[in-house]
């Protein structure tokens, strides 16, 4: 196993405004909801040893010599005899929602047995009844090894419908050499010597939680007042010229060049940046940072549900989770994988076990929280206000 350099960030592709979502979930269209008794199809798993899995590009380990090979996936196929059609078709949450929502709302199969989307979008699928509850009897590894921090988000208590694929942290990145001092919290972004050299994330779902935490809000149960307080602050900073611009993952280029000194950032990106510039640091603010995931779900009428459940559990084997973590460099949802990496004979791989951006240490974990999602009745109002500030 070796750490890979990725040309894209999963989180950087997640900047959707929920426009398509608003047309269905936001308006509460009754026909869109699928009752629990109407979600399952006849499961062909026992006699039809295959499944179709939709994921994001560059989000699974590949072979050093043959990039078309996926070692952890091939190991599952060999062990179980189940053939996996792995489709890298998800490039944006809203775009993928638009692709499969007509089938789901019309009670038709999607021809996919497993999908991976961001938790804030997973929340919509769960609320609409578009995904099936998993059978944990087939998933002993998930039951045993899933990180306690990720076990019960507000949108899916007990993780009945979703299982994290990979996780990450939204925090602050800065160039310590150029700034000349430590940055410890959100308020430090508003320092006078950083004027015009700060960026925030443009996507509402990506930006708001960390900024609320800067005000001491509990993001697991934030309120409309918390949201508008953040918007008031950001409006003031825009008016003062403090904020250079709002970005997707192009903050990476700005931070590397020195055009930006400090910014909202994703932990997975910073691991890559640090490999090229050790002066770049990632901060989990003293007041806290957002822990997020992209999660696996089994959509309604999937014909290979049991096979999909077995595949999910395969990736919660600590040995397999370690191999994946060494390649993708996100926060690993299987803490037990840390010991596996630490015992590696490869020095670079063993070092990953000590990286708090892959395995947050005990002190950092105390400051991480999963934000409650924006509910359908809130989204239109909040998106309108935020997008006006961000210039979207």
mmCIF file of C-alpha atoms in Angstrom:
data_model
loop_
_atom_site.group_PDB
_atom_site.id
_atom_site.type_symbol
_atom_site.label_atom_id
_atom_site.label_comp_id
_atom_site.label_asym_id
_atom_site.label_seq_id
_atom_site.Cartn_x
_atom_site.Cartn_y
_atom_site.Cartn_z
ATOM 1 C CA UNK A 1 0.000 0.000 0.000
ATOM 2 C CA UNK A 2 1.193 3.507 -0.680
ATOM 3 C CA UNK A 3 -0.246 6.965 -0.416
ATOM 4 C CA UNK A 4 -1.559 8.182 -3.751
ATOM 5 C CA UNK A 5 -1.802 11.674 -5.180
ATOM 6 C CA UNK A 6 -5.383 12.396 -6.221
ATOM 7 C CA UNK A 7 -6.252 14.964 -8.867
ATOM 8 C CA UNK A 8 -9.766 15.487 -7.490
ATOM 9 C CA UNK A 9 -11.332 15.736 -4.080
ATOM 10 C CA UNK A 10 -14.629 14.024 -3.377
ATOM 11 C CA UNK A 11 -15.752 16.820 -1.097
ATOM 12 C CA UNK A 12 -14.823 19.442 -3.670
ATOM 13 C CA UNK A 13 -17.408 17.991 -6.031
ATOM 14 C CA UNK A 14 -20.213 18.258 -3.537
ATOM 15 C CA UNK A 15 -21.054 21.919 -3.973
ATOM 16 C CA UNK A 16 -24.713 21.575 -4.928
ATOM 17 C CA UNK A 17 -27.387 24.076 -4.053
ATOM 18 C CA UNK A 18 -30.283 21.659 -3.827
ATOM 19 C CA UNK A 19 -32.169 23.091 -6.800
ATOM 20 C CA UNK A 20 -33.380 19.750 -8.072
ATOM 21 C CA UNK A 21 -34.063 18.676 -4.530
ATOM 22 C CA UNK A 22 -36.309 21.619 -3.911
ATOM 23 C CA UNK A 23 -38.564 20.534 -6.742
ATOM 24 C CA UNK A 24 -39.344 17.311 -4.924
ATOM 25 C CA UNK A 25 -38.388 17.250 -1.253
ATOM 26 C CA UNK A 26 -38.580 20.975 -0.598
ATOM 27 C CA UNK A 27 -42.153 21.183 -1.852
ATOM 28 C CA UNK A 28 -43.224 18.069 0.003
ATOM 29 C CA UNK A 29 -44.714 16.332 -3.022
ATOM 30 C CA UNK A 30 -46.771 13.502 -1.447
ATOM 31 C CA UNK A 31 -46.284 11.146 -4.404
ATOM 32 C CA UNK A 32 -42.501 11.234 -3.897
ATOM 33 C CA UNK A 33 -42.609 9.398 -0.550
ATOM 34 C CA UNK A 34 -42.378 5.613 -0.648
ATOM 35 C CA UNK A 35 -43.837 3.716 2.349
ATOM 36 C CA UNK A 36 -41.629 1.114 3.998
ATOM 37 C CA UNK A 37 -43.665 -1.796 2.685
ATOM 38 C CA UNK A 38 -43.141 -0.763 -0.937
ATOM 39 C CA UNK A 39 -39.353 -0.423 -1.019
ATOM 40 C CA UNK A 40 -38.140 -3.990 -1.472
ATOM 41 C CA UNK A 41 -38.033 -6.107 -4.615
ATOM 42 C CA UNK A 42 -37.532 -9.862 -4.806
ATOM 43 C CA UNK A 43 -33.860 -10.307 -3.882
ATOM 44 C CA UNK A 44 -32.003 -12.360 -6.493
ATOM 45 C CA UNK A 45 -28.726 -12.402 -4.563
ATOM 46 C CA UNK A 46 -28.615 -16.102 -3.747
ATOM 47 C CA UNK A 47 -28.833 -17.288 -7.361
ATOM 48 C CA UNK A 48 -27.549 -14.190 -9.160
ATOM 49 C CA UNK A 49 -24.048 -13.539 -7.814
ATOM 50 C CA UNK A 50 -23.563 -9.954 -8.885
ATOM 51 C CA UNK A 51 -24.352 -6.335 -8.023
ATOM 52 C CA UNK A 52 -24.003 -2.856 -9.504
ATOM 53 C CA UNK A 53 -22.276 -0.170 -7.435
ATOM 54 C CA UNK A 54 -22.312 3.559 -8.323
ATOM 55 C CA UNK A 55 -19.513 5.637 -6.798
ATOM 56 C CA UNK A 56 -17.491 8.819 -7.355
ATOM 57 C CA UNK A 57 -14.327 8.847 -9.489
ATOM 58 C CA UNK A 58 -10.990 8.228 -7.748
ATOM 59 C CA UNK A 59 -12.652 6.945 -4.593
ATOM 60 C CA UNK A 60 -11.295 3.431 -4.338
ATOM 61 C CA UNK A 61 -7.838 1.853 -4.264
ATOM 62 C CA UNK A 62 -6.207 0.894 -7.564
ATOM 63 C CA UNK A 63 -3.165 -1.187 -8.396
ATOM 64 C CA UNK A 64 0.154 0.679 -8.656
ATOM 65 C CA UNK A 65 1.067 -0.979 -11.935
ATOM 66 C CA UNK A 66 -2.396 -1.480 -13.420
ATOM 67 C CA UNK A 67 -4.755 1.402 -12.529
ATOM 68 C CA UNK A 68 -7.768 -0.446 -13.925
ATOM 69 C CA UNK A 69 -7.421 -3.023 -11.146
ATOM 70 C CA UNK A 70 -9.086 -2.433 -7.759
ATOM 71 C CA UNK A 71 -7.422 -4.751 -5.236
ATOM 72 C CA UNK A 72 -9.908 -4.533 -2.359
ATOM 73 C CA UNK A 73 -12.860 -4.994 -4.691
ATOM 74 C CA UNK A 74 -11.236 -7.908 -6.487
ATOM 75 C CA UNK A 75 -10.525 -9.531 -3.121
ATOM 76 C CA UNK A 76 -14.259 -9.399 -2.347
ATOM 77 C CA UNK A 77 -15.103 -10.957 -5.699
ATOM 78 C CA UNK A 78 -12.638 -13.795 -5.149
ATOM 79 C CA UNK A 79 -13.807 -14.463 -1.604
ATOM 80 C CA UNK A 80 -17.544 -14.448 -2.301
ATOM 81 C CA UNK A 81 -17.891 -15.315 -5.985
ATOM 82 C CA UNK A 82 -19.976 -12.142 -6.387
ATOM 83 C CA UNK A 83 -19.198 -10.073 -9.496
ATOM 84 C CA UNK A 84 -19.297 -6.304 -9.009
ATOM 85 C CA UNK A 85 -20.040 -3.825 -11.784
ATOM 86 C CA UNK A 86 -18.309 -0.730 -10.412
ATOM 87 C CA UNK A 87 -19.501 2.452 -12.137
ATOM 88 C CA UNK A 88 -17.777 5.807 -11.511
ATOM 89 C CA UNK A 89 -20.799 7.867 -12.466
ATOM 90 C CA UNK A 90 -21.341 10.245 -9.543
ATOM 91 C CA UNK A 91 -19.776 13.662 -10.063
ATOM 92 C CA UNK A 92 -22.237 15.863 -8.192
ATOM 93 C CA UNK A 93 -24.932 15.128 -5.629
ATOM 94 C CA UNK A 94 -27.661 17.153 -7.311
ATOM 95 C CA UNK A 95 -26.793 15.836 -10.754
ATOM 96 C CA UNK A 96 -27.009 12.227 -9.541
ATOM 97 C CA UNK A 97 -30.229 13.014 -7.697
ATOM 98 C CA UNK A 98 -31.662 14.257 -10.976
ATOM 99 C CA UNK A 99 -30.536 11.097 -12.733
ATOM 100 C CA UNK A 100 -32.188 8.563 -10.416
ATOM 101 C CA UNK A 101 -35.025 10.482 -8.727
ATOM 102 C CA UNK A 102 -37.569 9.918 -11.530
ATOM 103 C CA UNK A 103 -37.270 6.168 -11.035
ATOM 104 C CA UNK A 104 -37.422 6.339 -7.252
ATOM 105 C CA UNK A 105 -40.411 8.668 -7.037
ATOM 106 C CA UNK A 106 -42.278 6.579 -9.604
ATOM 107 C CA UNK A 107 -41.591 3.303 -7.770
ATOM 108 C CA UNK A 108 -39.291 1.972 -10.466
ATOM 109 C CA UNK A 109 -35.877 0.266 -10.092
ATOM 110 C CA UNK A 110 -32.737 2.352 -10.572
ATOM 111 C CA UNK A 111 -30.672 -0.626 -11.829
ATOM 112 C CA UNK A 112 -28.188 0.121 -9.035
ATOM 113 C CA UNK A 113 -27.774 -1.990 -5.918
ATOM 114 C CA UNK A 114 -25.449 0.365 -4.047
ATOM 115 C CA UNK A 115 -24.801 4.100 -4.237
ATOM 116 C CA UNK A 116 -22.491 6.552 -2.415
ATOM 117 C CA UNK A 117 -23.597 10.136 -1.803
ATOM 118 C CA UNK A 118 -22.989 12.852 0.764
ATOM 119 C CA UNK A 119 -24.775 12.561 4.079
ATOM 120 C CA UNK A 120 -26.662 15.818 3.574
ATOM 121 C CA UNK A 121 -28.150 14.287 0.421
ATOM 122 C CA UNK A 122 -28.534 10.876 2.074
ATOM 123 C CA UNK A 123 -30.818 12.661 4.529
ATOM 124 C CA UNK A 124 -33.214 13.488 1.692
ATOM 125 C CA UNK A 125 -33.276 9.921 0.439
ATOM 126 C CA UNK A 126 -33.982 8.618 3.928
ATOM 127 C CA UNK A 127 -36.709 11.202 4.483
ATOM 128 C CA UNK A 128 -38.364 10.337 1.165
ATOM 129 C CA UNK A 129 -38.242 6.608 1.854
ATOM 130 C CA UNK A 130 -36.068 5.938 -1.186
ATOM 131 C CA UNK A 131 -33.586 3.554 0.457
ATOM 132 C CA UNK A 132 -33.918 0.230 2.219
ATOM 133 C CA UNK A 133 -33.071 -0.608 5.806
ATOM 134 C CA UNK A 134 -30.005 -2.828 5.947
ATOM 135 C CA UNK A 135 -29.867 -6.223 7.620
ATOM 136 C CA UNK A 136 -27.107 -5.906 10.207
ATOM 137 C CA UNK A 137 -27.135 -9.672 10.691
ATOM 138 C CA UNK A 138 -25.199 -9.762 7.397
ATOM 139 C CA UNK A 139 -22.869 -6.992 8.576
ATOM 140 C CA UNK A 140 -21.020 -8.033 11.745
ATOM 141 C CA UNK A 141 -18.014 -5.886 10.842
ATOM 142 C CA UNK A 142 -20.167 -2.759 10.542
ATOM 143 C CA UNK A 143 -21.747 -3.536 13.903
ATOM 144 C CA UNK A 144 -18.368 -4.058 15.560
ATOM 145 C CA UNK A 145 -16.058 -1.547 13.877
ATOM 146 C CA UNK A 146 -18.043 1.533 12.750
ATOM 147 C CA UNK A 147 -16.601 4.630 14.435
ATOM 148 C CA UNK A 148 -18.799 5.652 17.399
ATOM 149 C CA UNK A 149 -18.674 9.272 16.220
ATOM 150 C CA UNK A 150 -20.476 8.254 13.019
ATOM 151 C CA UNK A 151 -23.020 5.820 14.418
ATOM 152 C CA UNK A 152 -26.089 7.989 14.868
ATOM 153 C CA UNK A 153 -26.430 11.172 12.808
ATOM 154 C CA UNK A 154 -29.642 13.161 13.202
ATOM 155 C CA UNK A 155 -30.924 12.133 9.766
ATOM 156 C CA UNK A 156 -30.453 8.385 10.357
ATOM 157 C CA UNK A 157 -30.426 7.453 14.069
ATOM 158 C CA UNK A 158 -28.586 4.185 14.496
ATOM 159 C CA UNK A 159 -27.460 4.196 10.857
ATOM 160 C CA UNK A 160 -30.263 1.858 9.771
ATOM 161 C CA UNK A 161 -30.263 3.050 6.161
ATOM 162 C CA UNK A 162 -26.749 4.355 5.611
ATOM 163 C CA UNK A 163 -23.163 3.271 6.292
ATOM 164 C CA UNK A 164 -20.244 5.722 5.919
ATOM 165 C CA UNK A 165 -17.916 4.976 3.013
ATOM 166 C CA UNK A 166 -15.305 7.586 3.896
ATOM 167 C CA UNK A 167 -15.373 10.564 6.195
ATOM 168 C CA UNK A 168 -13.635 13.910 6.509
ATOM 169 C CA UNK A 169 -13.398 17.182 8.375
ATOM 170 C CA UNK A 170 -14.239 20.714 7.313
ATOM 171 C CA UNK A 171 -11.786 22.993 9.086
ATOM 172 C CA UNK A 172 -9.273 25.752 8.335
ATOM 173 C CA UNK A 173 -6.103 25.509 6.275
ATOM 174 C CA UNK A 174 -3.396 28.137 6.350
ATOM 175 C CA UNK A 175 0.228 28.736 5.473
ATOM 176 C CA UNK A 176 1.952 29.151 8.816
ATOM 177 C CA UNK A 177 5.184 30.524 7.353
ATOM 178 C CA UNK A 178 3.388 33.243 5.394
ATOM 179 C CA UNK A 179 0.909 34.099 8.162
ATOM 180 C CA UNK A 180 3.668 34.137 10.773
ATOM 181 C CA UNK A 181 1.523 32.910 13.655
ATOM 182 C CA UNK A 182 -0.955 30.262 14.632
ATOM 183 C CA UNK A 183 -4.562 30.266 13.524
ATOM 184 C CA UNK A 184 -6.766 28.546 16.068
ATOM 185 C CA UNK A 185 -10.373 29.401 15.271
ATOM 186 C CA UNK A 186 -12.865 30.878 12.836
ATOM 187 C CA UNK A 187 -12.543 34.341 14.385
ATOM 188 C CA UNK A 188 -8.867 34.387 13.377
ATOM 189 C CA UNK A 189 -9.951 34.501 9.730
ATOM 190 C CA UNK A 190 -11.192 38.044 10.322
ATOM 191 C CA UNK A 191 -7.796 39.417 11.440
ATOM 192 C CA UNK A 192 -6.800 42.671 9.739
ATOM 193 C CA UNK A 193 -3.541 41.292 8.336
ATOM 194 C CA UNK A 194 -5.460 38.651 6.366
ATOM 195 C CA UNK A 195 -7.712 41.144 4.589
ATOM 196 C CA UNK A 196 -8.416 40.070 1.028
ATOM 197 C CA UNK A 197 -6.555 36.787 1.466
ATOM 198 C CA UNK A 198 -9.248 34.589 2.999
ATOM 199 C CA UNK A 199 -11.667 32.292 1.154
ATOM 200 C CA UNK A 200 -14.799 30.487 2.285
ATOM 201 C CA UNK A 201 -16.517 27.558 0.629
ATOM 202 C CA UNK A 202 -19.309 28.536 -1.717
ATOM 203 C CA UNK A 203 -21.664 25.624 -1.120
ATOM 204 C CA UNK A 204 -24.268 26.184 1.585
ATOM 205 C CA UNK A 205 -24.125 22.622 2.890
ATOM 206 C CA UNK A 206 -20.331 22.715 2.977
ATOM 207 C CA UNK A 207 -19.798 26.121 4.577
ATOM 208 C CA UNK A 208 -22.381 26.826 7.245
ATOM 209 C CA UNK A 209 -21.558 24.348 10.024
ATOM 210 C CA UNK A 210 -17.960 25.386 10.691
ATOM 211 C CA UNK A 211 -18.942 29.051 10.727
ATOM 212 C CA UNK A 212 -21.690 28.336 13.245
ATOM 213 C CA UNK A 213 -19.224 26.465 15.433
ATOM 214 C CA UNK A 214 -17.098 29.599 15.438
ATOM 215 C CA UNK A 215 -19.997 31.242 17.275
ATOM 216 C CA UNK A 216 -20.237 28.420 19.797
ATOM 217 C CA UNK A 217 -23.387 26.878 18.266
ATOM 218 C CA UNK A 218 -24.151 23.182 18.709
ATOM 219 C CA UNK A 219 -24.345 22.078 15.090
ATOM 220 C CA UNK A 220 -26.146 18.862 15.974
ATOM 221 C CA UNK A 221 -29.214 21.029 16.723
ATOM 222 C CA UNK A 222 -28.578 24.447 15.234
ATOM 223 C CA UNK A 223 -31.408 26.926 14.741
ATOM 224 C CA UNK A 224 -32.462 29.462 12.140
ATOM 225 C CA UNK A 225 -31.101 32.181 14.427
ATOM 226 C CA UNK A 226 -27.686 30.469 14.355
ATOM 227 C CA UNK A 227 -27.798 30.433 10.570
ATOM 228 C CA UNK A 228 -28.770 34.074 10.158
ATOM 229 C CA UNK A 229 -26.147 35.161 12.694
ATOM 230 C CA UNK A 230 -23.502 33.541 10.494
ATOM 231 C CA UNK A 231 -24.906 35.191 7.391
ATOM 232 C CA UNK A 232 -24.834 38.595 9.105
ATOM 233 C CA UNK A 233 -21.164 38.080 9.988
ATOM 234 C CA UNK A 234 -20.154 36.904 6.542
ATOM 235 C CA UNK A 235 -21.994 39.812 4.916
ATOM 236 C CA UNK A 236 -19.988 42.189 7.095
ATOM 237 C CA UNK A 237 -16.698 40.520 6.143
ATOM 238 C CA UNK A 238 -17.580 40.657 2.453
ATOM 239 C CA UNK A 239 -18.394 44.366 2.761
ATOM 240 C CA UNK A 240 -15.032 44.986 4.475
ATOM 241 C CA UNK A 241 -13.125 43.164 1.716
ATOM 242 C CA UNK A 242 -11.885 40.525 4.148
ATOM 243 C CA UNK A 243 -13.032 37.625 1.971
ATOM 244 C CA UNK A 244 -11.247 37.288 -1.344
ATOM 245 C CA UNK A 245 -13.916 35.031 -2.812
ATOM 246 C CA UNK A 246 -16.056 31.931 -2.308
ATOM 247 C CA UNK A 247 -14.657 28.759 -3.788
ATOM 248 C CA UNK A 248 -15.010 25.132 -4.657
ATOM 249 C CA UNK A 249 -11.810 23.153 -4.413
ATOM 250 C CA UNK A 250 -9.904 25.853 -6.297
ATOM 251 C CA UNK A 251 -8.868 27.111 -2.849
ATOM 252 C CA UNK A 252 -6.118 24.493 -3.195
ATOM 253 C CA UNK A 253 -4.467 26.452 -5.991
ATOM 254 C CA UNK A 254 -4.890 29.784 -4.198
ATOM 255 C CA UNK A 255 -3.386 28.466 -0.963
ATOM 256 C CA UNK A 256 -0.475 26.854 -2.775
ATOM 257 C CA UNK A 257 0.351 30.025 -4.712
ATOM 258 C CA UNK A 258 0.131 32.295 -1.667
ATOM 259 C CA UNK A 259 -2.738 34.355 -3.088
ATOM 260 C CA UNK A 260 -4.721 33.080 -0.107
ATOM 261 C CA UNK A 261 -3.267 32.781 3.375
ATOM 262 C CA UNK A 262 -6.147 31.062 5.187
ATOM 263 C CA UNK A 263 -9.356 29.368 4.118
ATOM 264 C CA UNK A 264 -12.088 26.895 4.835
ATOM 265 C CA UNK A 265 -10.751 23.526 3.705
ATOM 266 C CA UNK A 266 -11.270 19.779 3.703
ATOM 267 C CA UNK A 267 -8.928 17.487 5.586
ATOM 268 C CA UNK A 268 -8.392 15.129 2.635
ATOM 269 C CA UNK A 269 -7.169 17.960 0.422
ATOM 270 C CA UNK A 270 -4.718 19.220 3.010
ATOM 271 C CA UNK A 271 -2.990 15.850 3.300
ATOM 272 C CA UNK A 272 -2.130 16.184 -0.370
ATOM 273 C CA UNK A 273 -1.093 19.836 -0.038
ATOM 274 C CA UNK A 274 1.221 19.063 2.878
ATOM 275 C CA UNK A 275 3.100 16.541 0.766
ATOM 276 C CA UNK A 276 4.189 19.450 -1.457
ATOM 277 C CA UNK A 277 4.364 22.224 1.139
ATOM 278 C CA UNK A 278 4.949 21.309 4.805
ATOM 279 C CA UNK A 279 4.174 24.908 5.847
ATOM 280 C CA UNK A 280 0.478 24.319 5.156
ATOM 281 C CA UNK A 281 -1.411 23.325 8.287
ATOM 282 C CA UNK A 282 -4.932 22.092 8.913
ATOM 283 C CA UNK A 283 -6.764 23.339 11.984
ATOM 284 C CA UNK A 284 -9.653 21.773 13.834
ATOM 285 C CA UNK A 285 -10.693 24.955 15.646
ATOM 286 C CA UNK A 286 -10.835 25.045 19.416
ATOM 287 C CA UNK A 287 -14.580 25.603 19.181
ATOM 288 C CA UNK A 288 -15.036 22.555 16.948
ATOM 289 C CA UNK A 289 -15.213 21.401 13.331
ATOM 290 C CA UNK A 290 -17.668 19.525 11.168
ATOM 291 C CA UNK A 291 -17.274 15.789 10.663
ATOM 292 C CA UNK A 292 -18.963 14.618 7.464
ATOM 293 C CA UNK A 293 -19.269 11.477 5.406
ATOM 294 C CA UNK A 294 -20.243 10.117 2.067
ATOM 295 C CA UNK A 295 -22.333 7.063 2.765
ATOM 296 C CA UNK A 296 -23.377 3.803 1.161
ATOM 297 C CA UNK A 297 -27.082 3.187 0.615
ATOM 298 C CA UNK A 298 -29.179 0.477 -1.040
ATOM 299 C CA UNK A 299 -31.877 2.139 -3.178
ATOM 300 C CA UNK A 300 -35.431 0.896 -3.391
ATOM 301 C CA UNK A 301 -36.169 -2.139 -5.577
ATOM 302 C CA UNK A 302 -32.501 -3.150 -5.725
ATOM 303 C CA UNK A 303 -32.393 -6.775 -6.912
ATOM 304 C CA UNK A 304 -29.154 -7.747 -5.130
ATOM 305 C CA UNK A 305 -29.651 -6.324 -1.638
ATOM 306 C CA UNK A 306 -27.976 -9.163 0.270
ATOM 307 C CA UNK A 307 -24.948 -9.027 -2.027
ATOM 308 C CA UNK A 308 -24.680 -5.275 -1.445
ATOM 309 C CA UNK A 309 -24.845 -5.772 2.320
ATOM 310 C CA UNK A 310 -22.005 -8.276 2.138
ATOM 311 C CA UNK A 311 -19.904 -5.851 0.097
ATOM 312 C CA UNK A 312 -20.425 -3.069 2.614
ATOM 313 C CA UNK A 313 -19.357 -5.369 5.417
ATOM 314 C CA UNK A 314 -16.236 -6.364 3.457
ATOM 315 C CA UNK A 315 -15.031 -2.761 3.634
ATOM 316 C CA UNK A 316 -15.486 -2.737 7.411
ATOM 317 C CA UNK A 317 -12.934 -5.504 7.862
ATOM 318 C CA UNK A 318 -10.042 -3.541 9.441
ATOM 319 C CA UNK A 319 -7.505 -5.053 7.009
ATOM 320 C CA UNK A 320 -9.568 -3.949 4.013
ATOM 321 C CA UNK A 321 -10.387 -0.561 5.546
ATOM 322 C CA UNK A 322 -6.666 0.027 6.126
ATOM 323 C CA UNK A 323 -5.813 -0.755 2.514
ATOM 324 C CA UNK A 324 -8.480 1.659 1.312
ATOM 325 C CA UNK A 325 -7.476 4.379 3.790
ATOM 326 C CA UNK A 326 -3.851 4.213 2.637
ATOM 327 C CA UNK A 327 -4.990 5.052 -0.863
ATOM 328 C CA UNK A 328 -7.786 7.617 -0.446
ATOM 329 C CA UNK A 329 -6.402 9.463 2.613
ATOM 330 C CA UNK A 330 -9.748 10.460 4.108
ATOM 331 C CA UNK A 331 -10.844 10.039 7.717
ATOM 332 C CA UNK A 332 -11.244 6.291 8.051
ATOM 333 C CA UNK A 333 -14.639 5.229 9.489
ATOM 334 C CA UNK A 334 -12.984 2.093 10.906
ATOM 335 C CA UNK A 335 -10.682 3.154 13.787
ATOM 336 C CA UNK A 336 -9.397 -0.427 14.126
ATOM 337 C CA UNK A 337 -7.655 0.022 10.769
ATOM 338 C CA UNK A 338 -5.136 2.289 12.503
ATOM 339 C CA UNK A 339 -3.341 -0.649 14.139
ATOM 340 C CA UNK A 340 -3.233 -2.472 10.810
ATOM 341 C CA UNK A 341 -1.474 0.451 9.147
ATOM 342 C CA UNK A 342 0.868 0.956 12.099
ATOM 343 C CA UNK A 343 2.131 -2.615 11.736
ATOM 344 C CA UNK A 344 2.996 -2.195 8.052
ATOM 345 C CA UNK A 345 6.591 -2.858 6.984
ATOM 346 C CA UNK A 346 6.309 0.071 4.578
ATOM 347 C CA UNK A 347 7.497 3.199 6.399
ATOM 348 C CA UNK A 348 5.269 5.593 4.452
ATOM 349 C CA UNK A 349 2.203 3.433 5.033
ATOM 350 C CA UNK A 350 2.932 3.001 8.745
ATOM 351 C CA UNK A 351 3.247 6.784 9.077
ATOM 352 C CA UNK A 352 -0.365 7.193 7.936
ATOM 353 C CA UNK A 353 -1.483 5.565 11.178
ATOM 354 C CA UNK A 354 -0.190 8.638 13.029
ATOM 355 C CA UNK A 355 -1.887 11.168 10.751
ATOM 356 C CA UNK A 356 -4.738 12.783 12.727
ATOM 357 C CA UNK A 357 -6.463 13.696 9.460
ATOM 358 C CA UNK A 358 -6.952 9.978 8.788
ATOM 359 C CA UNK A 359 -7.280 8.795 12.389
ATOM 360 C CA UNK A 360 -8.201 11.791 14.581
ATOM 361 C CA UNK A 361 -6.619 11.571 18.014
ATOM 362 C CA UNK A 362 -8.645 11.617 21.219
ATOM 363 C CA UNK A 363 -8.294 15.369 21.722
ATOM 364 C CA UNK A 364 -9.373 16.160 18.164
ATOM 365 C CA UNK A 365 -12.313 13.769 18.340
ATOM 366 C CA UNK A 366 -13.774 15.753 21.241
ATOM 367 C CA UNK A 367 -14.084 18.739 18.900
ATOM 368 C CA UNK A 368 -15.773 16.962 15.981
ATOM 369 C CA UNK A 369 -19.530 16.897 15.425
ATOM 370 C CA UNK A 370 -21.958 15.921 12.664
ATOM 371 C CA UNK A 371 -24.231 18.808 11.703
ATOM 372 C CA UNK A 372 -27.935 18.269 11.468
ATOM 373 C CA UNK A 373 -28.987 18.623 7.855
ATOM 374 C CA UNK A 374 -30.981 21.491 6.420
ATOM 375 C CA UNK A 375 -34.607 20.398 6.344
ATOM 376 C CA UNK A 376 -36.776 20.772 3.227
ATOM 377 C CA UNK A 377 -38.841 23.568 4.747
ATOM 378 C CA UNK A 378 -35.694 25.576 5.499
ATOM 379 C CA UNK A 379 -33.697 25.001 2.350
ATOM 380 C CA UNK A 380 -35.283 27.503 -0.014
ATOM 381 C CA UNK A 381 -34.987 30.435 2.406
ATOM 382 C CA UNK A 382 -31.489 29.564 3.570
ATOM 383 C CA UNK A 383 -30.125 28.838 0.109
ATOM 384 C CA UNK A 384 -31.518 32.133 -1.211
ATOM 385 C CA UNK A 385 -29.791 34.123 1.492
ATOM 386 C CA UNK A 386 -26.483 32.247 1.385
ATOM 387 C CA UNK A 387 -26.252 32.184 -2.407
ATOM 388 C CA UNK A 388 -26.799 35.961 -2.541
ATOM 389 C CA UNK A 389 -23.870 36.462 -0.166
ATOM 390 C CA UNK A 390 -21.635 33.992 -1.991
ATOM 391 C CA UNK A 391 -22.531 35.410 -5.393
ATOM 392 C CA UNK A 392 -24.004 32.157 -6.703
#
